[in-house]
Amino acid sequence: VISDHVDISLHDNRNEEVHSDGDEGDEGDDDDNEDDGADYDDDEDDDGNEANYYDDDESEDYEDDFTDDNQSKTTTEGHSDEEECRFAQPYSSSPVPLILMSLGRSGSSVTWNTLSTMLGSTTIAYEVTGGNRTKAMHFFENLGPDTTTDWAINRLCSIQKRNLEEHESPVITGFQWKPYLNTLTHELGKGALEKIAVHKDPPIKILYLTRNPLDRLLSNERHRGHVRSETVPAHCSAGDEDCVKRHQQHSKGIVLPTGKELVATIRNAINIDTMAGDLLSSLGVSHITVNYEKLYNSKDAKEWIRILDFLGRSPKHLKTYKKNLKMKNVERSFAMAATSPKHHEDSIANFQEVKETLLGAGYGHLLH
């Protein structure tokens, strides 16, 4: 069941986040865009907008940073995996099986890195289902004739087992799933979500991350425009001010589409998040939707606390985290620095035209 108010054009089967400039890939939500927002993007180019200004298949591909060769080959023996793999027990002291969903350039990798580090053991959530629309469909179309709808549960179990062997006391383990509609509605995609919804031992959770679609668009263009080099690397380590300055200089002068093209891109990005959320709710999947802007641009840690409440886990050094968790505590877990200009006017060459388009379409709140 998908809500009636969503643009039907999304069914045309074309959809698409670590922490540094956001340009490393996280994707994000379009609520509460704070004026002084930092940008911690992910590396994967954004393929998440129907009628997108960008052609995903021709975009630069940074997926290798987040794809694990050991996890990229999904088994075609769903039943045997199910028999061989058992989740760790008891659940209360075992890693939470978690899937992180977000469109490209929303900050998914940095969010996972920050969350796992804050909880005490840094793990990685690889883009198992593919980092762009084409690779995602290739993933589902090549699962194999014997693959069952338990493939996601089996994968989560295998990842948990491996992380327990490789890390000391991991608290969250799992993978990233880009919420392209043609994967969520695929027989093995929707079927997997249905199995996840009823899996109780342990419960499997989905963290859905959203980001301002205008910032996602800018992040995608920034990454499309620069070549990885020692001068302008893909990421900047926390505290590397020289690297941040080079990134910010590189982020200036970006020309965005205007008029109907920009409006369609923004509207469709929002609709994809809406449709995906509606689908998860209709299937009864345990999930929470969080906002990139609230995670990284707020002065308080309320959005991080929402995640911790949802997971039922707390940082080892802050047992009373609801009262004591502050943004300074969260920031200590940041591995990369924010690299994007704080204001759109500093990076968009045709800012006035973009502003007029967004204001005229009712999207002026996306500007900062």
Short mmCIF file of C-alpha atoms in Angstrom, two decimals:
data_model
loop_
_atom_site.label_atom_id
_atom_site.label_comp_id
_atom_site.label_asym_id
_atom_site.label_seq_id
_atom_site.Cartn_x
_atom_site.Cartn_y
_atom_site.Cartn_z
CA VAL A 1 0.00 0.00 0.00
CA ILE A 2 1.50 3.31 -1.09
CA SER A 3 -0.10 6.64 -0.31
CA ASP A 4 -2.23 8.18 -3.05
CA HIS A 5 -0.74 11.66 -2.81
CA VAL A 6 2.66 10.66 -4.20
CA ASP A 7 3.61 11.67 -7.73
CA ILE A 8 2.85 8.69 -9.97
CA SER A 9 5.81 9.57 -12.18
CA LEU A 10 8.01 7.88 -9.60
CA HIS A 11 6.90 4.50 -10.86
CA ASP A 12 9.08 5.01 -13.90
CA ASN A 13 11.68 2.91 -12.08
CA ARG A 14 14.35 5.57 -11.83
CA ASN A 15 15.48 6.56 -8.34
CA GLU A 16 19.29 6.93 -5.89
CA GLU A 17 25.73 9.31 1.54
CA VAL A 18 30.80 9.82 5.13
CA HIS A 19 30.96 12.55 6.68
CA SER A 20 33.10 15.23 5.21
CA ASP A 21 31.32 17.71 3.22
CA GLY A 22 29.30 16.66 3.27
CA ASP A 23 30.27 15.54 0.04
CA GLU A 24 31.02 12.22 0.89
CA GLY A 25 27.86 10.99 0.61
CA ASP A 26 25.33 11.10 3.14
CA GLU A 27 22.01 12.03 1.91
CA GLY A 28 19.59 13.94 3.81
CA ASP A 29 16.30 15.14 4.74
CA ASP A 30 14.52 18.19 3.72
CA ASP A 31 13.12 19.32 7.07
CA ASP A 32 14.54 21.94 9.34
CA ASN A 33 17.37 23.20 7.24
CA GLU A 34 19.47 25.13 9.68
CA ASP A 35 21.19 28.23 8.40
CA ASP A 36 24.58 27.31 9.71
CA GLY A 37 24.48 23.69 8.76
CA ALA A 38 27.62 21.71 8.42
CA ASP A 39 27.82 19.29 5.55
CA TYR A 40 28.92 15.72 6.03
CA ASP A 41 28.11 14.04 2.71
CA ASP A 42 28.90 10.58 1.51
CA ASP A 43 30.87 9.46 -1.48
CA GLU A 44 28.24 7.85 -3.60
CA ASP A 45 26.72 10.04 -6.28
CA ASP A 46 23.03 10.74 -5.88
CA ASP A 47 20.77 8.75 -8.08
CA GLY A 48 17.75 9.20 -5.97
CA ASN A 49 15.61 11.65 -7.84
CA GLU A 50 13.07 10.72 -10.43
CA ALA A 51 13.29 13.06 -13.39
CA ASN A 52 16.69 13.85 -11.96
CA TYR A 53 18.86 16.60 -13.35
CA TYR A 54 21.63 14.05 -13.31
CA ASP A 55 21.94 10.83 -15.25
CA ASP A 56 23.03 8.32 -12.63
CA ASP A 57 24.57 5.96 -15.08
CA GLU A 58 27.03 8.54 -16.28
CA SER A 59 27.94 9.87 -12.86
CA GLU A 60 31.29 9.48 -11.14
CA ASP A 61 31.22 6.33 -9.07
CA TYR A 62 32.73 6.43 -5.60
CA GLU A 63 31.01 3.25 -4.44
CA ASP A 64 34.25 1.35 -3.92
CA ASP A 65 34.79 3.19 -0.65
CA PHE A 66 31.72 1.59 0.83
CA THR A 67 31.36 -1.74 -0.94
CA ASP A 68 32.79 -4.81 0.71
CA ASP A 69 33.83 -7.47 -1.77
CA ASN A 70 33.08 -10.12 0.81
CA GLN A 71 29.53 -8.82 1.14
CA SER A 72 28.85 -7.79 -2.42
CA LYS A 73 28.34 -11.38 -3.58
CA THR A 74 25.01 -12.33 -2.10
CA THR A 75 24.59 -16.04 -1.67
CA THR A 76 22.07 -17.83 -3.83
CA GLU A 77 21.67 -20.47 -1.15
CA GLY A 78 19.16 -18.73 1.08
CA HIS A 79 18.05 -21.88 2.88
CA SER A 80 21.50 -23.17 3.74
CA ASP A 81 22.55 -19.75 5.05
CA GLU A 82 19.48 -19.70 7.25
CA GLU A 83 20.41 -23.08 8.71
CA GLU A 84 24.04 -22.22 9.29
CA CYS A 85 23.73 -18.72 10.73
CA ARG A 86 22.16 -17.92 14.07
CA PHE A 87 22.01 -14.45 15.60
CA ALA A 88 23.95 -13.95 18.82
CA GLN A 89 22.04 -14.33 22.07
CA PRO A 90 20.89 -12.86 24.34
CA TYR A 91 19.64 -9.92 22.30
CA SER A 92 19.99 -7.48 25.20
CA SER A 93 23.79 -7.80 25.10
CA SER A 94 24.26 -8.59 21.39
CA PRO A 95 24.71 -6.25 18.41
CA VAL A 96 21.49 -4.76 17.04
CA PRO A 97 20.86 -5.97 13.44
CA LEU A 98 20.32 -2.68 11.60
CA ILE A 99 19.72 -1.56 8.01
CA LEU A 100 20.48 2.05 7.14
CA MET A 101 18.37 3.43 4.29
CA SER A 102 18.95 6.79 2.62
CA LEU A 103 19.19 8.34 -0.81
CA GLY A 104 22.64 9.26 -2.06
CA ARG A 105 24.54 12.19 -0.59
CA SER A 106 22.58 12.07 2.65
CA GLY A 107 25.38 11.35 5.09
CA SER A 108 24.65 7.68 5.66
CA SER A 109 28.23 6.49 6.04
CA VAL A 110 29.26 9.25 8.43
CA THR A 111 26.08 8.71 10.42
CA TRP A 112 26.77 4.99 10.81
CA ASN A 113 30.43 5.65 11.65
CA THR A 114 29.52 8.28 14.25
CA LEU A 115 26.78 6.17 15.82
CA SER A 116 28.83 2.98 16.07
CA THR A 117 31.85 4.88 17.41
CA MET A 118 29.74 6.68 19.99
CA LEU A 119 28.35 3.32 21.11
CA GLY A 120 31.86 2.02 21.70
CA SER A 121 33.00 -0.01 18.67
CA THR A 122 33.36 1.43 15.16
CA THR A 123 31.85 -0.78 12.46
CA ILE A 124 31.12 -0.23 8.77
CA ALA A 125 27.80 -0.56 6.95
CA TYR A 126 28.59 -1.41 3.35
CA GLU A 127 26.27 -0.62 0.43
CA VAL A 128 25.33 -4.23 -0.04
CA THR A 129 22.43 -3.59 -2.43
CA GLY A 130 24.41 -1.21 -4.66
CA GLY A 131 25.38 2.45 -4.52
CA ASN A 132 23.34 3.65 -7.49
CA ARG A 133 20.13 2.69 -9.26
CA THR A 134 21.77 0.60 -11.95
CA LYS A 135 23.88 -1.40 -9.50
CA ALA A 136 20.92 -1.83 -7.19
CA MET A 137 18.80 -3.42 -9.89
CA HIS A 138 21.77 -5.54 -10.96
CA PHE A 139 22.02 -6.77 -7.37
CA PHE A 140 18.39 -7.88 -7.20
CA GLU A 141 18.30 -9.33 -10.68
CA ASN A 142 21.37 -11.46 -9.96
CA LEU A 143 20.48 -12.89 -6.57
CA GLY A 144 20.00 -16.30 -8.14
CA PRO A 145 17.05 -18.65 -8.64
CA ASP A 146 17.43 -20.27 -5.21
CA THR A 147 17.52 -17.01 -3.24
CA THR A 148 14.67 -16.66 -0.77
CA THR A 149 13.13 -13.58 0.78
CA ASP A 150 15.24 -14.38 3.85
CA TRP A 151 18.33 -13.08 2.05
CA ALA A 152 18.44 -9.79 4.03
CA ILE A 153 18.02 -11.54 7.38
CA ASN A 154 20.71 -14.06 6.45
CA ARG A 155 23.02 -11.26 5.37
CA LEU A 156 22.47 -9.39 8.62
CA CYS A 157 23.23 -12.54 10.58
CA SER A 158 26.43 -13.16 8.63
CA ILE A 159 27.55 -9.55 9.08
CA GLN A 160 26.85 -9.72 12.79
CA LYS A 161 28.86 -12.92 13.12
CA ARG A 162 31.80 -11.44 11.22
CA ASN A 163 31.76 -8.21 13.22
CA LEU A 164 31.76 -10.14 16.49
CA GLU A 165 34.91 -11.89 15.28
CA GLU A 166 36.63 -8.72 14.04
CA HIS A 167 35.57 -6.06 16.56
CA GLU A 168 35.48 -5.78 20.30
CA SER A 169 31.90 -5.59 21.57
CA PRO A 170 30.16 -4.08 18.51
CA VAL A 171 26.75 -2.58 19.33
CA ILE A 172 25.28 -2.18 15.83
CA THR A 173 25.99 -4.31 12.76
CA GLY A 174 24.34 -4.27 9.38
CA PHE A 175 24.37 -2.79 5.89
CA GLN A 176 23.13 0.09 3.76
CA TRP A 177 20.20 -0.23 1.37
CA LYS A 178 19.52 2.63 -1.03
CA PRO A 179 15.70 2.99 -1.11
CA TYR A 180 15.17 3.04 -4.85
CA LEU A 181 11.52 2.26 -5.40
CA ASN A 182 12.28 -0.41 -7.98
CA THR A 183 14.19 -2.34 -5.30
CA LEU A 184 11.69 -1.83 -2.49
CA THR A 185 8.88 -3.11 -4.69
CA HIS A 186 10.95 -5.90 -6.27
CA GLU A 187 9.71 -9.36 -5.30
CA LEU A 188 12.86 -10.05 -3.29
CA GLY A 189 12.99 -6.51 -1.94
CA LYS A 190 9.45 -6.23 -0.64
CA GLY A 191 9.51 -9.89 0.39
CA ALA A 192 12.63 -9.27 2.47
CA LEU A 193 10.96 -6.31 4.20
CA GLU A 194 7.93 -8.47 4.99
CA LYS A 195 10.18 -11.08 6.59
CA ILE A 196 12.03 -8.37 8.53
CA ALA A 197 8.72 -7.02 9.85
CA VAL A 198 7.84 -10.32 11.52
CA HIS A 199 11.33 -11.33 12.68
CA LYS A 200 11.26 -11.01 16.48
CA ASP A 201 14.30 -12.92 17.72
CA PRO A 202 16.07 -10.62 17.42
CA PRO A 203 13.98 -7.69 16.18
CA ILE A 204 15.49 -6.14 13.04
CA LYS A 205 15.41 -2.38 12.74
CA ILE A 206 15.69 0.12 9.89
CA LEU A 207 17.13 3.60 10.31
CA TYR A 208 15.86 5.87 7.51
CA LEU A 209 17.96 9.01 6.99
CA THR A 210 16.69 12.03 5.06
CA ARG A 211 18.38 15.24 3.97
CA ASN A 212 17.50 18.58 2.37
CA PRO A 213 17.22 17.63 -1.35
CA LEU A 214 18.85 20.90 -2.43
CA ASP A 215 21.94 20.06 -0.37
CA ARG A 216 21.97 16.56 -1.81
CA LEU A 217 21.86 18.06 -5.30
CA LEU A 218 24.75 20.41 -4.50
CA SER A 219 26.77 17.63 -2.93
CA ASN A 220 26.31 15.47 -5.99
CA GLU A 221 27.46 18.28 -8.26
CA ARG A 222 30.50 19.04 -6.10
CA HIS A 223 31.64 15.45 -6.24
CA ARG A 224 30.91 15.20 -9.91
CA GLY A 225 33.11 18.22 -10.49
CA HIS A 226 36.25 17.31 -8.60
CA VAL A 227 38.76 14.59 -9.24
CA ARG A 228 40.27 12.85 -6.28
CA SER A 229 43.74 14.14 -5.70
CA GLU A 230 46.10 15.03 -2.90
CA THR A 231 45.05 18.67 -3.33
CA VAL A 232 41.30 18.04 -3.04
CA PRO A 233 40.83 14.58 -1.49
CA ALA A 234 37.44 12.93 -1.19
CA HIS A 235 37.36 13.56 2.57
CA CYS A 236 39.02 15.75 5.17
CA SER A 237 39.99 14.34 8.53
CA ALA A 238 38.57 16.08 11.57
CA GLY A 239 40.83 18.99 12.44
CA ASP A 240 42.45 19.33 9.00
CA GLU A 241 41.59 23.00 8.40
CA ASP A 242 43.78 23.32 5.28
CA CYS A 243 41.92 20.47 3.61
CA VAL A 244 38.57 22.02 4.55
CA LYS A 245 39.57 25.37 3.00
CA ARG A 246 40.54 23.65 -0.26
CA HIS A 247 37.18 21.85 -0.34
CA GLN A 248 35.23 25.03 0.31
CA GLN A 249 37.10 26.88 -2.41
CA HIS A 250 36.32 24.05 -4.80
CA SER A 251 32.63 24.22 -3.87
CA LYS A 252 32.10 27.71 -5.28
CA GLY A 253 30.50 28.59 -8.61
CA ILE A 254 28.15 25.63 -8.97
CA VAL A 255 25.41 26.15 -11.56
CA LEU A 256 22.14 24.37 -10.82
CA PRO A 257 19.12 23.89 -13.08
CA THR A 258 16.18 26.21 -12.51
CA GLY A 259 12.51 26.30 -13.41
CA LYS A 260 10.55 23.09 -13.93
CA GLU A 261 13.69 20.95 -14.01
CA LEU A 262 14.78 21.97 -10.52
CA VAL A 263 11.26 21.79 -9.10
CA ALA A 264 10.77 18.27 -10.51
CA THR A 265 14.06 17.12 -9.00
CA ILE A 266 13.23 18.52 -5.55
CA ARG A 267 9.63 17.27 -5.58
CA ASN A 268 10.56 13.78 -6.66
CA ALA A 269 13.32 13.45 -4.07
CA ILE A 270 10.83 14.35 -1.35
CA ASN A 271 8.26 11.96 -2.80
CA ILE A 272 10.70 9.05 -2.82
CA ASP A 273 11.37 9.49 0.90
CA THR A 274 7.62 9.75 1.50
CA MET A 275 6.79 6.63 -0.51
CA ALA A 276 9.55 4.58 1.08
CA GLY A 277 8.41 5.62 4.56
CA ASP A 278 4.81 4.78 3.72
CA LEU A 279 5.83 1.35 2.46
CA LEU A 280 7.85 0.54 5.60
CA SER A 281 4.90 1.62 7.76
CA SER A 282 2.35 -0.36 5.75
CA LEU A 283 4.46 -3.52 6.09
CA GLY A 284 4.90 -3.04 9.83
CA VAL A 285 8.70 -2.73 9.67
CA SER A 286 10.29 -1.36 12.84
CA HIS A 287 11.86 1.86 11.61
CA ILE A 288 12.61 5.46 12.49
CA THR A 289 13.10 8.43 10.18
CA VAL A 290 15.77 10.91 11.21
CA ASN A 291 16.82 14.24 9.77
CA TYR A 292 20.37 15.02 8.64
CA GLU A 293 19.99 18.70 9.47
CA LYS A 294 18.89 17.89 13.02
CA LEU A 295 21.73 15.42 13.46
CA TYR A 296 24.53 17.72 12.32
CA ASN A 297 23.30 21.31 12.48
CA SER A 298 21.40 21.41 15.76
CA LYS A 299 22.86 22.73 18.96
CA ASP A 300 21.39 19.84 20.93
CA ALA A 301 21.63 16.07 20.54
CA LYS A 302 17.89 15.32 20.55
CA GLU A 303 17.94 13.59 17.16
CA TRP A 304 20.81 11.33 18.24
CA ILE A 305 18.91 10.52 21.44
CA ARG A 306 15.91 9.51 19.31
CA ILE A 307 18.13 6.99 17.52
CA LEU A 308 19.52 5.61 20.77
CA ASP A 309 16.00 5.24 22.18
CA PHE A 310 14.93 3.41 19.02
CA LEU A 311 17.90 1.03 19.22
CA GLY A 312 17.56 0.47 22.95
CA ARG A 313 21.29 1.04 23.40
CA SER A 314 23.35 3.75 25.09
CA PRO A 315 26.98 4.94 24.95
CA LYS A 316 29.02 3.03 27.51
CA HIS A 317 30.36 6.26 28.99
CA LEU A 318 26.91 7.86 29.27
CA LYS A 319 24.43 5.48 30.84
CA THR A 320 22.11 8.42 31.55
CA TYR A 321 22.44 9.68 27.99
CA LYS A 322 18.96 11.22 27.84
CA LYS A 323 20.07 13.86 30.33
CA ASN A 324 23.77 14.06 29.64
CA LEU A 325 24.31 13.53 25.91
CA LYS A 326 25.37 16.81 24.32
CA MET A 327 26.48 17.64 20.79
CA LYS A 328 30.04 17.96 22.07
CA ASN A 329 29.85 14.27 23.05
CA VAL A 330 28.61 13.35 19.58
CA GLU A 331 31.23 15.49 17.83
CA ARG A 332 34.02 13.59 19.56
CA SER A 333 32.98 10.61 17.46
CA PHE A 334 33.22 12.50 14.14
CA ALA A 335 35.99 11.01 12.00
CA MET A 336 35.76 13.61 9.22
CA ALA A 337 35.32 17.34 8.96
CA ALA A 338 32.48 19.31 7.40
CA THR A 339 33.71 20.84 4.15
CA SER A 340 30.78 22.61 2.48
CA PRO A 341 30.04 26.35 2.63
CA LYS A 342 27.39 27.16 5.23
CA HIS A 343 25.33 29.34 2.92
CA HIS A 344 23.92 28.44 -0.49
CA GLU A 345 24.75 31.87 -1.83
CA ASP A 346 28.44 31.07 -1.32
CA SER A 347 28.37 28.01 -3.56
CA ILE A 348 25.56 28.46 -6.13
CA ALA A 349 26.63 30.68 -9.04
CA ASN A 350 23.04 31.27 -10.19
CA PHE A 351 21.70 31.66 -6.68
CA GLN A 352 19.08 34.33 -7.47
CA GLU A 353 17.51 32.22 -10.22
CA VAL A 354 17.50 29.15 -7.98
CA LYS A 355 16.01 31.18 -5.13
CA GLU A 356 13.21 32.53 -7.34
CA THR A 357 12.40 29.04 -8.58
CA LEU A 358 12.22 27.55 -5.09
CA LEU A 359 10.24 30.41 -3.61
CA GLY A 360 7.75 30.24 -6.48
CA ALA A 361 7.27 26.49 -5.97
CA GLY A 362 6.89 26.66 -2.20
CA TYR A 363 10.35 25.26 -1.45
CA GLY A 364 11.95 28.43 -0.13
CA HIS A 365 12.45 26.77 3.25
CA LEU A 366 15.18 24.60 1.68
CA LEU A 367 17.47 27.60 1.26
CA HIS A 368 20.03 28.52 3.88
#
